[in-house]
PDB file of C-alpha atoms in Angstrom:
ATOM      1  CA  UNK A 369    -129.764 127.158  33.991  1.00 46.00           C
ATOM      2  CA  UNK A 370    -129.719 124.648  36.774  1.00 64.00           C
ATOM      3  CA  UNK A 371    -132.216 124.900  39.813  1.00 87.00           C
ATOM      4  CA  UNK A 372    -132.401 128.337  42.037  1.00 96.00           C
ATOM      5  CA  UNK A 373    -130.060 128.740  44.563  1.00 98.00           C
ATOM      6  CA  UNK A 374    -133.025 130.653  47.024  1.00 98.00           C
ATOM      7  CA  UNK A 375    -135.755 129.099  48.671  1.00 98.00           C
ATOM      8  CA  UNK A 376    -138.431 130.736  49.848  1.00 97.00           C
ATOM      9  CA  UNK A 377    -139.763 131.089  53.496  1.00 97.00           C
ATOM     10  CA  UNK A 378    -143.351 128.750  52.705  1.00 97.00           C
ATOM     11  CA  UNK A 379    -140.472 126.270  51.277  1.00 98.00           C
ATOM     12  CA  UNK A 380    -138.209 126.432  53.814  1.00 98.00           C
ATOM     13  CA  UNK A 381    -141.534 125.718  56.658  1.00 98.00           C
ATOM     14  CA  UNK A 382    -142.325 122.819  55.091  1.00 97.00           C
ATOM     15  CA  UNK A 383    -138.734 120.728  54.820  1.00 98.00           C
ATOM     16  CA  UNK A 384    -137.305 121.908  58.295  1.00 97.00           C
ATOM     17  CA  UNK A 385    -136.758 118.529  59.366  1.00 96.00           C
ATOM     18  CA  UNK A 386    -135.448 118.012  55.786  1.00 96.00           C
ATOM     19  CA  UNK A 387    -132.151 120.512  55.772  1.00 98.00           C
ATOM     20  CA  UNK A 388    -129.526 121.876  57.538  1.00 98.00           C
ATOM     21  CA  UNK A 389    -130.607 125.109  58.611  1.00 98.00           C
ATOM     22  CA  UNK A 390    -127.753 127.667  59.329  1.00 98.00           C
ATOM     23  CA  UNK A 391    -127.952 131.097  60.613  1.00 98.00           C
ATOM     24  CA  UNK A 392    -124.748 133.211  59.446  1.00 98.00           C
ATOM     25  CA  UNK A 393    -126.278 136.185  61.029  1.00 97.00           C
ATOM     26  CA  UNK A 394    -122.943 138.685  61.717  1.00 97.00           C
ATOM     27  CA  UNK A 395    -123.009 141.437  64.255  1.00 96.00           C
ATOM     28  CA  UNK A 396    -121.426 144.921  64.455  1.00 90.00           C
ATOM     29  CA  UNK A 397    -119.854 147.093  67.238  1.00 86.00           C
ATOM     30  CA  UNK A 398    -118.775 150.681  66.997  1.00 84.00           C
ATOM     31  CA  UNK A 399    -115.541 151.627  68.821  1.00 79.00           C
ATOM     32  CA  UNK A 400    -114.648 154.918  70.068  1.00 80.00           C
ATOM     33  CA  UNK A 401    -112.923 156.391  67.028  1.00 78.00           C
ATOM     34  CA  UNK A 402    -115.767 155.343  64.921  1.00 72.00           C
ATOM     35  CA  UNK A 403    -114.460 152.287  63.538  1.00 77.00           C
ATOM     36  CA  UNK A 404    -116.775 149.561  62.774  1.00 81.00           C
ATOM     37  CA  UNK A 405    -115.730 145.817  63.791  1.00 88.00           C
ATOM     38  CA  UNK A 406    -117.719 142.723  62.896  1.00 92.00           C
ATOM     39  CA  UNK A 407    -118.332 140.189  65.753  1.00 94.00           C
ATOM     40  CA  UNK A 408    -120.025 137.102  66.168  1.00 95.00           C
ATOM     41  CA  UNK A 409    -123.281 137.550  65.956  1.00 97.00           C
ATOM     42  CA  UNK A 410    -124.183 134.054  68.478  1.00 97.00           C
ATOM     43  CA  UNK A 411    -126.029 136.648  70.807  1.00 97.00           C
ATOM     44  CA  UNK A 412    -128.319 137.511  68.321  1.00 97.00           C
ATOM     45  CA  UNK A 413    -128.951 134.122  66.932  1.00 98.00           C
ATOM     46  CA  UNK A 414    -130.004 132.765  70.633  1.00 98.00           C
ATOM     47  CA  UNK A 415    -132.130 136.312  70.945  1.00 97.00           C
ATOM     48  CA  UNK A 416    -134.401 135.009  68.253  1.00 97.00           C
ATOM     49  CA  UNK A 417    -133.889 132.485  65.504  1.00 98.00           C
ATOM     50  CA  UNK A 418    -135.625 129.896  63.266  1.00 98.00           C
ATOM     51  CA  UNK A 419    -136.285 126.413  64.751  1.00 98.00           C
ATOM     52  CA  UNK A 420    -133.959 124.111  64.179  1.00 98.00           C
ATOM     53  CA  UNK A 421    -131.355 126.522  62.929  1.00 98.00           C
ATOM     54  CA  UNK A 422    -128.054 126.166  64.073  1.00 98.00           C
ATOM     55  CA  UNK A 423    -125.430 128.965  64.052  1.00 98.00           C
ATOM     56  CA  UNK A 424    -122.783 128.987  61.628  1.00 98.00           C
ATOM     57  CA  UNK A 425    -119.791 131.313  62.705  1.00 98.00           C
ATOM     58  CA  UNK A 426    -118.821 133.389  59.912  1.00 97.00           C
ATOM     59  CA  UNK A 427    -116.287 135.479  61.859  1.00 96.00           C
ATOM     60  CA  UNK A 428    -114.193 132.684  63.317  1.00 94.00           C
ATOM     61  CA  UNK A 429    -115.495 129.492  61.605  1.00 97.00           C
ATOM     62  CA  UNK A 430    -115.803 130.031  57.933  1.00 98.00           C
ATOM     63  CA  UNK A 431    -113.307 132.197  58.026  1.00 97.00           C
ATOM     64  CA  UNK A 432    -109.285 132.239  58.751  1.00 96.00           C
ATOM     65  CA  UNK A 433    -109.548 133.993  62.100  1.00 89.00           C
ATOM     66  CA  UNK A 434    -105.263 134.021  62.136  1.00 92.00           C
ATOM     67  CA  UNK A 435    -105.443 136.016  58.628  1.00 95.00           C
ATOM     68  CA  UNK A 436    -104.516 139.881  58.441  1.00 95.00           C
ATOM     69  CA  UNK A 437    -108.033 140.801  57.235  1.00 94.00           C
ATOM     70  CA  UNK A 438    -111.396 139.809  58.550  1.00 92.00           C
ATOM     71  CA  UNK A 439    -113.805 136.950  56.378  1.00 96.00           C
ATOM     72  CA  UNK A 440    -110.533 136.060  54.572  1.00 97.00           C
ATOM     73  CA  UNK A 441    -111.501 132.317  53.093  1.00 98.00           C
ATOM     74  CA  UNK A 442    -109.660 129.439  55.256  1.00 97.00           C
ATOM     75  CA  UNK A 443    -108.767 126.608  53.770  1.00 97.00           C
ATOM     76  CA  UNK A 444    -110.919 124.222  51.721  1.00 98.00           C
ATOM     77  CA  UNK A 445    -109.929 121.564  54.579  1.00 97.00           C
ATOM     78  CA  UNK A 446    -111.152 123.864  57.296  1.00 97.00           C
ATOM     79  CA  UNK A 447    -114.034 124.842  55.439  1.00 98.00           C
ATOM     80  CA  UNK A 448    -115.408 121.184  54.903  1.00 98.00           C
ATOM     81  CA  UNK A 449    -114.194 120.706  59.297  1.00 98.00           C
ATOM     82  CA  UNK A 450    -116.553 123.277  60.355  1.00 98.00           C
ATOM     83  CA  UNK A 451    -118.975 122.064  58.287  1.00 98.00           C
ATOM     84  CA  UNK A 452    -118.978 118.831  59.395  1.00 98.00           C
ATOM     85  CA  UNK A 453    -119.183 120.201  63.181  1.00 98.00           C
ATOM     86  CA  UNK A 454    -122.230 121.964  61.992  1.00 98.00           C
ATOM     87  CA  UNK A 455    -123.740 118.331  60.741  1.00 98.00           C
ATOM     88  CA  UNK A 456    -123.456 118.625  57.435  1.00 98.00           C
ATOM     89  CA  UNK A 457    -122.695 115.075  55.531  1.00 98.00           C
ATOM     90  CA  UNK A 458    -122.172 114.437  51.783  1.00 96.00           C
ATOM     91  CA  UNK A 459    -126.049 114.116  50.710  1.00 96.00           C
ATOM     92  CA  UNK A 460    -127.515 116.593  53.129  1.00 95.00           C
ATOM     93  CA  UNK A 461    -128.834 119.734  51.679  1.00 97.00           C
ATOM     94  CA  UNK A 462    -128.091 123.343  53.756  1.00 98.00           C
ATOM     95  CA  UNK A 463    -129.828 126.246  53.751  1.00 98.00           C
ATOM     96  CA  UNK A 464    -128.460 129.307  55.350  1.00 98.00           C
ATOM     97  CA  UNK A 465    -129.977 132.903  56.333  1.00 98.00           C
ATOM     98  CA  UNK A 466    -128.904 136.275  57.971  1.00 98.00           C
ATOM     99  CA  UNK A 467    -131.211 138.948  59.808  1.00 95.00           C
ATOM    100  CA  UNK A 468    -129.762 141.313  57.792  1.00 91.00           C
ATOM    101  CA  UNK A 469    -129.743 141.857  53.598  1.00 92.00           C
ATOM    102  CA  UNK A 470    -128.775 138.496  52.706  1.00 97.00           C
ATOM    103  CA  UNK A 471    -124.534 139.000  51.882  1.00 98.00           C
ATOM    104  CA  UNK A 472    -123.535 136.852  54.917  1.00 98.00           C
ATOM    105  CA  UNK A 473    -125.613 134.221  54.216  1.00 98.00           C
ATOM    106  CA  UNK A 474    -124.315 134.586  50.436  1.00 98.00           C
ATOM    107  CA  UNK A 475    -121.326 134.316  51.681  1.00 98.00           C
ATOM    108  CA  UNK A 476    -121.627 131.175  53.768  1.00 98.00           C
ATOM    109  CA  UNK A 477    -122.941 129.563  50.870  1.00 98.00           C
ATOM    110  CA  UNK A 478    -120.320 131.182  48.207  1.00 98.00           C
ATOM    111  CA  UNK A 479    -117.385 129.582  51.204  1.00 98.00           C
ATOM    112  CA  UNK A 480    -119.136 126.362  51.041  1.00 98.00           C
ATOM    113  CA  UNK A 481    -119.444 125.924  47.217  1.00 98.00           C
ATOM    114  CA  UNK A 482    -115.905 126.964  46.324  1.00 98.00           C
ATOM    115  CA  UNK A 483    -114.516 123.841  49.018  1.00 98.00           C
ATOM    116  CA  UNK A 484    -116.533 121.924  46.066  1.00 98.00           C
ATOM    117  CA  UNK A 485    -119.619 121.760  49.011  1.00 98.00           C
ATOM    118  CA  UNK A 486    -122.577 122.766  46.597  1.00 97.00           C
ATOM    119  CA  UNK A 487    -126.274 121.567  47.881  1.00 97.00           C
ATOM    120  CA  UNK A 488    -126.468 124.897  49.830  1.00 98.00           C
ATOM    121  CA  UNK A 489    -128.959 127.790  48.846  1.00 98.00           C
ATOM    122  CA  UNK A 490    -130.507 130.629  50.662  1.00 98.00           C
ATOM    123  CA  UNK A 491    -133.362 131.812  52.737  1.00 98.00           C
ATOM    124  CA  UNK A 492    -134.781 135.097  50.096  1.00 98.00           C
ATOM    125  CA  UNK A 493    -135.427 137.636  52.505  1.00 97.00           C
ATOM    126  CA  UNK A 494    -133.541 136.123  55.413  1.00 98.00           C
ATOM    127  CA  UNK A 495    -135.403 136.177  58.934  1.00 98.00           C
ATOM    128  CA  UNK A 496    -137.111 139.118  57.956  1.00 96.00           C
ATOM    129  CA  UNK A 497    -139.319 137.073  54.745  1.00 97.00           C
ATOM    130  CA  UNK A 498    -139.792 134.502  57.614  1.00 98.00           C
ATOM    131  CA  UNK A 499    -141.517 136.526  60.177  1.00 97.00           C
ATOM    132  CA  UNK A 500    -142.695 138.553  57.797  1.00 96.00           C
ATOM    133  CA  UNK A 501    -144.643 135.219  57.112  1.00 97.00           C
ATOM    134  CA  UNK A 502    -145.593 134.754  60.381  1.00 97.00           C
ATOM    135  CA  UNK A 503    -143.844 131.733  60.706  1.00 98.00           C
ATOM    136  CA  UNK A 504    -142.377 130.977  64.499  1.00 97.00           C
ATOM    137  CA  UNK A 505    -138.950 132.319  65.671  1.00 98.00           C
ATOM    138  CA  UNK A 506    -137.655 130.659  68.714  1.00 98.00           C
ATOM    139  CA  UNK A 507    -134.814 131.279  71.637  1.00 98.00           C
ATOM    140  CA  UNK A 508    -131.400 130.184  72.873  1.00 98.00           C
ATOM    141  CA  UNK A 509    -129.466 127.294  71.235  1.00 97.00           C
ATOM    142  CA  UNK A 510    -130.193 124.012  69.365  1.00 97.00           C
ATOM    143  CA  UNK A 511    -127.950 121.049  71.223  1.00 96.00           C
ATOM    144  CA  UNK A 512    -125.081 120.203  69.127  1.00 95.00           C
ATOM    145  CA  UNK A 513    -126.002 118.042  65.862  1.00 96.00           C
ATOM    146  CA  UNK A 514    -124.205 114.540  64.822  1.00 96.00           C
ATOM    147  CA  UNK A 515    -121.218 114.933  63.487  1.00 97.00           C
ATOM    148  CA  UNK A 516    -121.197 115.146  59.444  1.00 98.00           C
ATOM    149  CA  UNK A 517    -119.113 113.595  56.650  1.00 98.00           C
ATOM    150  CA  UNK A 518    -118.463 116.027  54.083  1.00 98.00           C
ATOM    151  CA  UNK A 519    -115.275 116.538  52.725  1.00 98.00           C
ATOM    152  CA  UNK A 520    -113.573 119.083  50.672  1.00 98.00           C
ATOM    153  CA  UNK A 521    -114.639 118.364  46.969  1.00 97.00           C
ATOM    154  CA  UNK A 522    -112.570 120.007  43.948  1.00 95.00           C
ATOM    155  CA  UNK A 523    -114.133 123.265  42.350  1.00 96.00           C
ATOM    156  CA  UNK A 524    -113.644 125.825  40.189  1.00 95.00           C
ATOM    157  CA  UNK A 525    -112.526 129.070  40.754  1.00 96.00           C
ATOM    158  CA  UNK A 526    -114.162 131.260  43.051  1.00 98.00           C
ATOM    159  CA  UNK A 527    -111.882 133.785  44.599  1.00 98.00           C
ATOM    160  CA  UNK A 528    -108.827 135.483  43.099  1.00 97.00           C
ATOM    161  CA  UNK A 529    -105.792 137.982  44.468  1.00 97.00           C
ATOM    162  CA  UNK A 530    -104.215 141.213  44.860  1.00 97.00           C
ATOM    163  CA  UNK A 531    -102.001 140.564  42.344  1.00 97.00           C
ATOM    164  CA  UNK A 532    -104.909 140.371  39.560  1.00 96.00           C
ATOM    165  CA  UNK A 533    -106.182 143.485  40.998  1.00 97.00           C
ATOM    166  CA  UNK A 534    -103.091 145.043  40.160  1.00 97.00           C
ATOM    167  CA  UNK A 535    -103.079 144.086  36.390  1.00 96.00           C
ATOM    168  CA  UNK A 536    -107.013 145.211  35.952  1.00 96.00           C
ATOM    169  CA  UNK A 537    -105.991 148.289  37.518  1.00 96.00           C
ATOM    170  CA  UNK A 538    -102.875 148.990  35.611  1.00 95.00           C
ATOM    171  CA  UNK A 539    -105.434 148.640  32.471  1.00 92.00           C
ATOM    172  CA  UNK A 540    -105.730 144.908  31.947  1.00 89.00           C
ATOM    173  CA  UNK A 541    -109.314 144.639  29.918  1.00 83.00           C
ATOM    174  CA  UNK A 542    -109.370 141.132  29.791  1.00 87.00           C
ATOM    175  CA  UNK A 543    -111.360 140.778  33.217  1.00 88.00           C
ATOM    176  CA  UNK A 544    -114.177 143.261  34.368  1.00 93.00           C
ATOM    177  CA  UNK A 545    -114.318 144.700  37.437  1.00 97.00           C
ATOM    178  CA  UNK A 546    -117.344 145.577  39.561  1.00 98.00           C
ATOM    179  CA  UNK A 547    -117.724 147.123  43.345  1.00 98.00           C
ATOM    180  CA  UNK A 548    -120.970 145.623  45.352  1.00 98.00           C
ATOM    181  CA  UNK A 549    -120.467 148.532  47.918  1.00 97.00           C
ATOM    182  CA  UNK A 550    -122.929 151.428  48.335  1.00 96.00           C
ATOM    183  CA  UNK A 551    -123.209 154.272  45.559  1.00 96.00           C
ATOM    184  CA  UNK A 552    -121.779 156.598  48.381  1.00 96.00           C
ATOM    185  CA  UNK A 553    -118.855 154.669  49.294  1.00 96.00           C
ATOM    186  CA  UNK A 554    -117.715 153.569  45.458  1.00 97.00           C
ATOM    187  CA  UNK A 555    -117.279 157.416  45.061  1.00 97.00           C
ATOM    188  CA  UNK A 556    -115.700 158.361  48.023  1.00 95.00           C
ATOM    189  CA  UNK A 557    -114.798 161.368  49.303  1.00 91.00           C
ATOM    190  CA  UNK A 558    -111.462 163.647  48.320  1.00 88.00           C
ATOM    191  CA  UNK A 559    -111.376 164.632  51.857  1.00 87.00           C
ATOM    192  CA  UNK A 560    -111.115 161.365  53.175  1.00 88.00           C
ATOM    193  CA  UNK A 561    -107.646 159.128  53.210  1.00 88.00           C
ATOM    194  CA  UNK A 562    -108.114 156.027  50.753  1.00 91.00           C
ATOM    195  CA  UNK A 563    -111.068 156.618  50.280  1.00 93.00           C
ATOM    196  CA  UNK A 564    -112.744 155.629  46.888  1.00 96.00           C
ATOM    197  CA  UNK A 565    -112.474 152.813  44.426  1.00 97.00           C
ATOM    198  CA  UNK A 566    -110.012 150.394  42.767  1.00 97.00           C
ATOM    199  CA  UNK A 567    -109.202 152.073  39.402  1.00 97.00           C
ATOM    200  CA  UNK A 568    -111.353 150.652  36.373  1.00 96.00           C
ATOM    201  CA  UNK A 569    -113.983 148.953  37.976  1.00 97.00           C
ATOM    202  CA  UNK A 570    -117.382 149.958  37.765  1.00 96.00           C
ATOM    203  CA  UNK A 571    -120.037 150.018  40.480  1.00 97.00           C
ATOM    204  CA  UNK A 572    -123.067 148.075  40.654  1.00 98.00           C
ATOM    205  CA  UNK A 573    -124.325 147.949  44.609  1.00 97.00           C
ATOM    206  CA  UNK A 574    -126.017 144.853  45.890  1.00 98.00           C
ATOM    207  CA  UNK A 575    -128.206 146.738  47.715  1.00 96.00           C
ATOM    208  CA  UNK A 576    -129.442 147.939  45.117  1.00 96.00           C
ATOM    209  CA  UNK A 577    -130.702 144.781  44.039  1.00 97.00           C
ATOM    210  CA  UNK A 578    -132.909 143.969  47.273  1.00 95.00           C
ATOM    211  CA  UNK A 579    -136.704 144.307  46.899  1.00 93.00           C
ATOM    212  CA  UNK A 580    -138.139 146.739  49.804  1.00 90.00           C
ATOM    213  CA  UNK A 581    -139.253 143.381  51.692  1.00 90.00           C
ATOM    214  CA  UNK A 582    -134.971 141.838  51.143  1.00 91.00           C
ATOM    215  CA  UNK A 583    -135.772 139.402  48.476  1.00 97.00           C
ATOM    216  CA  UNK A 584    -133.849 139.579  45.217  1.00 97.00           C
ATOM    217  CA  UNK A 585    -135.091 141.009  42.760  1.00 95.00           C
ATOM    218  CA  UNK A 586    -134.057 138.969  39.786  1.00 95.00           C
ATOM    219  CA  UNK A 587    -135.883 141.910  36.788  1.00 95.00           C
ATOM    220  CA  UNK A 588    -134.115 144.519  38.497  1.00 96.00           C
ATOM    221  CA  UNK A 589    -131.042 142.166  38.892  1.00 97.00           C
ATOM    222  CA  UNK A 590    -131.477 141.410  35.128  1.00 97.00           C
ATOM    223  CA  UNK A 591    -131.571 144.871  33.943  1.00 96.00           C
ATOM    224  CA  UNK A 592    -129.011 146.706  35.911  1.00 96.00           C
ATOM    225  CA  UNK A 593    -127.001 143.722  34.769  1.00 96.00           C
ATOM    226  CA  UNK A 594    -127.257 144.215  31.095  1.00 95.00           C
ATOM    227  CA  UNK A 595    -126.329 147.916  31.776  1.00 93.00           C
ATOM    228  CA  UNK A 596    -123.102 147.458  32.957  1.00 92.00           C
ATOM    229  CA  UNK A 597    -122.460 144.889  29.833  1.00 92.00           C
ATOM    230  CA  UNK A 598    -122.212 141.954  32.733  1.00 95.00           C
ATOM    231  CA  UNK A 599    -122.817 138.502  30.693  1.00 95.00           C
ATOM    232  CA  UNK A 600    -122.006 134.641  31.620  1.00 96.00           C
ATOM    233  CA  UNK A 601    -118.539 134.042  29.896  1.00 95.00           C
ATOM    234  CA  UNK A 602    -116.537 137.106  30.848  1.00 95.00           C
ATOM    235  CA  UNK A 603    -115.523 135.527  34.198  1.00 95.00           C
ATOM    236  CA  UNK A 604    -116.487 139.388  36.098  1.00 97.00           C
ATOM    237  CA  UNK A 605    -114.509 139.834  39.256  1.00 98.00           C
ATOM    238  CA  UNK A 606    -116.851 141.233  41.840  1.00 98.00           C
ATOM    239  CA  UNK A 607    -115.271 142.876  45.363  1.00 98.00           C
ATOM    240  CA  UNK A 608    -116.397 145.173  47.855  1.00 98.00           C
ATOM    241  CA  UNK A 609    -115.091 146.588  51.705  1.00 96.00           C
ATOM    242  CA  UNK A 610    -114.485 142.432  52.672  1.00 96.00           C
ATOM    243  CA  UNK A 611    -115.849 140.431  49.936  1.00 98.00           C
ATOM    244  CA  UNK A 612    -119.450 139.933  51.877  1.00 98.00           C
ATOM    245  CA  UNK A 613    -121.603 142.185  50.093  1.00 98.00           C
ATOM    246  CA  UNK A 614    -119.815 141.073  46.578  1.00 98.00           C
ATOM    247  CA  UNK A 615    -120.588 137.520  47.954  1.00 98.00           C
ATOM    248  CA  UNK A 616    -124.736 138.895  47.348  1.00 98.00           C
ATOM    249  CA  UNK A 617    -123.767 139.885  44.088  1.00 98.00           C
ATOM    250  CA  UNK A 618    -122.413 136.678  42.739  1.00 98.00           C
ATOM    251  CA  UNK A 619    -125.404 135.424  44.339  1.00 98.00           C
ATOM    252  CA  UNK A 620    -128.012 137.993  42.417  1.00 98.00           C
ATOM    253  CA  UNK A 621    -126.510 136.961  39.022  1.00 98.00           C
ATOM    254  CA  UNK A 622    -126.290 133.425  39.555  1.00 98.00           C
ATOM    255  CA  UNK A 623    -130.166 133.720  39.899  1.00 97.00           C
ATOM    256  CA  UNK A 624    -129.937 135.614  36.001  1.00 97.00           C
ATOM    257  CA  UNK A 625    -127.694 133.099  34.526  1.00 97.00           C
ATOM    258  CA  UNK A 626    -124.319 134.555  35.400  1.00 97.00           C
ATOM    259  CA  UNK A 627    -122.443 131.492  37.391  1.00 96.00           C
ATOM    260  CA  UNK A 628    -118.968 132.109  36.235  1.00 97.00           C
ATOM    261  CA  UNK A 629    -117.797 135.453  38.619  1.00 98.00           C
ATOM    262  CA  UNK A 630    -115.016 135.261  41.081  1.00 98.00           C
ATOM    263  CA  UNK A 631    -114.488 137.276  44.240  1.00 98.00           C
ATOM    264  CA  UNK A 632    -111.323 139.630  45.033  1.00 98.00           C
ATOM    265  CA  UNK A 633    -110.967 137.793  48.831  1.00 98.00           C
ATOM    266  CA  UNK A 634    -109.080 140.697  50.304  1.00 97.00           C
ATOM    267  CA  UNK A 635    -111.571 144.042  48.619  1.00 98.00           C
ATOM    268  CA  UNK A 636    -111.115 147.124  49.643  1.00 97.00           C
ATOM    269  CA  UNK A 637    -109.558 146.070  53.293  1.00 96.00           C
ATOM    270  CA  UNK A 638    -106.427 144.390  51.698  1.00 97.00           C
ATOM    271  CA  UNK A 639    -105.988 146.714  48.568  1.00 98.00           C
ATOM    272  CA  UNK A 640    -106.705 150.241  51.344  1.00 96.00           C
ATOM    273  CA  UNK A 641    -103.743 148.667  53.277  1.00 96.00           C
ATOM    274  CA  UNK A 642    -100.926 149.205  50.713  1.00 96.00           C
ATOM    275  CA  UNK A 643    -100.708 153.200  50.591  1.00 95.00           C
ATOM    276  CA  UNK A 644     -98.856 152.691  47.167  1.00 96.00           C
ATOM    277  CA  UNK A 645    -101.481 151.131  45.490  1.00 97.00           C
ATOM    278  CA  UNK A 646    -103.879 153.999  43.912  1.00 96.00           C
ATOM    279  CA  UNK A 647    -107.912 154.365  43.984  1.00 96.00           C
ATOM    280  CA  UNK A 648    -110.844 156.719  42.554  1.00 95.00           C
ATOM    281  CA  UNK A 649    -112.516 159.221  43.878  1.00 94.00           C
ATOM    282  CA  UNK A 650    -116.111 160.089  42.415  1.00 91.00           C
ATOM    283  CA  UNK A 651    -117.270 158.215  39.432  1.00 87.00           C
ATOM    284  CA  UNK A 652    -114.858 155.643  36.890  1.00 78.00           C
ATOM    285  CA  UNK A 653    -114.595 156.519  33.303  1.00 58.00           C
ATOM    286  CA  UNK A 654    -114.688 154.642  29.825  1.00 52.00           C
ATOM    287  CA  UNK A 655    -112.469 151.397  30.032  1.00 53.00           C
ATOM    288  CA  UNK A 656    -110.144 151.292  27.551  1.00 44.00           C
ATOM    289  CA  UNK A 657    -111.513 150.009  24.426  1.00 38.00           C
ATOM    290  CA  UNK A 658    -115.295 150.774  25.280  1.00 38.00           C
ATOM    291  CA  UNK A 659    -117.350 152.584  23.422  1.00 31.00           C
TER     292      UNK A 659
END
């Protein structure tokens, strides 16, 4: 098992001047017919940040703001650009956080690692651990850092595509299939359109992997694990609504020894959008070929 990819917030105090600090903090508006949409969340990064961190726009930066669905991976290429506007170079180490649960800094540093960009880890607890510390939050923006040098490095898989969707849930067993989303919304509800689940995958909610102060909880991580048969080896695809919460997933089992997941890029946004393609309401039964 190589090193942990968390740092703590008594760490994290003590090598500021040492990292790239990067807040990938994500905000949320409600429209009038209820719909959620995610925004950048620069306001509240200048409302209150760490010192030194700089903001790292998940929205339009690390991800393809021209694709149909929203946090859709760009390019390797434009991954390792925006990087480099954020100051990263080849032998700098990055640490990124959220003010939230953790998933959109886990996904910062699951984008980063799969353009081959891999001396990244994560505040535990986010902004909450650090004030939570008492450590000193701060206002407004850092001025812009030198430019970086990193480049786009080869490495291994990390997302995959509708189309392997389709064959795990036409009964493919080869791959397992787990949903990072909420208890509530892996059921669904009969009453609501496309609503639900992708057939044969099983539900294992990141959430419920966050200790009551939002650190990871790496026993509880461990044993919900073994209970859904999750081991290092069977290449698990993880997904969710947008692939951010599946993002803290991969990130959980990493932590237990589990480094070989991949993420289904499009979820539940892409896979909702093709009315032919079918999903489960309430809970999933036996795969086939399970005891």
């Amino acid at each position: 098992m190589t090193a942990s990819a968390l740092v703590d917030a008594a760490w994290l105090q003590g090598h500021l001047d040492d990292v790239v600090l990067l807040d990938a903090t994500v905000d949320r508006h409600t429209e009038p017919d209820g719909t959620t949409v995610f925004v950048s969340g620069l306001a509240l990064h200048t409302e209150r940040r760490i010192p030194g961190a700089h903001f790292a726009d998940l929205v339009a930066g690390f991800s393809d703001p021209g694709a149909r669905f929203p946090f859709t991976r760009p390019s390797s290429d434009r991954i390792a650009a925006y990087a480099r506007e954020l100051g990263i170079r080849q032998d700098t180490e990055v640490v990124v956080y959220d003010r939230l649960s953790g998933a959109w800094a886990a996904r910062v540093w699951w984008v980063l690692r799969s353009a081959g960009i891999t001396r990244v880890r994560v505040l535990d607890g986010g902004l909450t651990a650090w004030e939570a510390a008492r450590l000193p939050v701060t206002e407004g923006r850092e001025p812009p850092p030198p430019p970086g040098d990193v480049v786009a490095a080869p490495a291994r898989e990390h997302f995959t595509d509708l189309p392997r969707m389709r064959r795990i849930a036409d009964g493919d067993d080869s791959t397992p299939a787990v949903c990072a989303l909420r208890r509530t919304e892996y059921l669904g509800d009969p009453a609501r359109p496309r609503s639900g689940h992708i057939p044969r995958t099983t539900n294992l909610p990141y959430a419920d992997l966050l200790a009551p102060d939002h650190t990871l909880d790496p026993g509880r991580t461990a044993h919900l694990a073994q209970s859904h048969g999750l081991r290092q080896g069977a290449g698990t695809v993880l997904y969710c609504g947008g692939a951010i919460n599946a993002a803290g997933l991969a990130l959980a089992l990493r932590e237990i020894g589990i480094d070989d997941v991949v993420l289904y890029d499009g979820s539940l946004g892409e896979w909702r959008a093709h009315p032919e393609l079918p999903l489960v309401t309430g809970p999933e039964g036996p795969r086939r070929g399970s005891g």
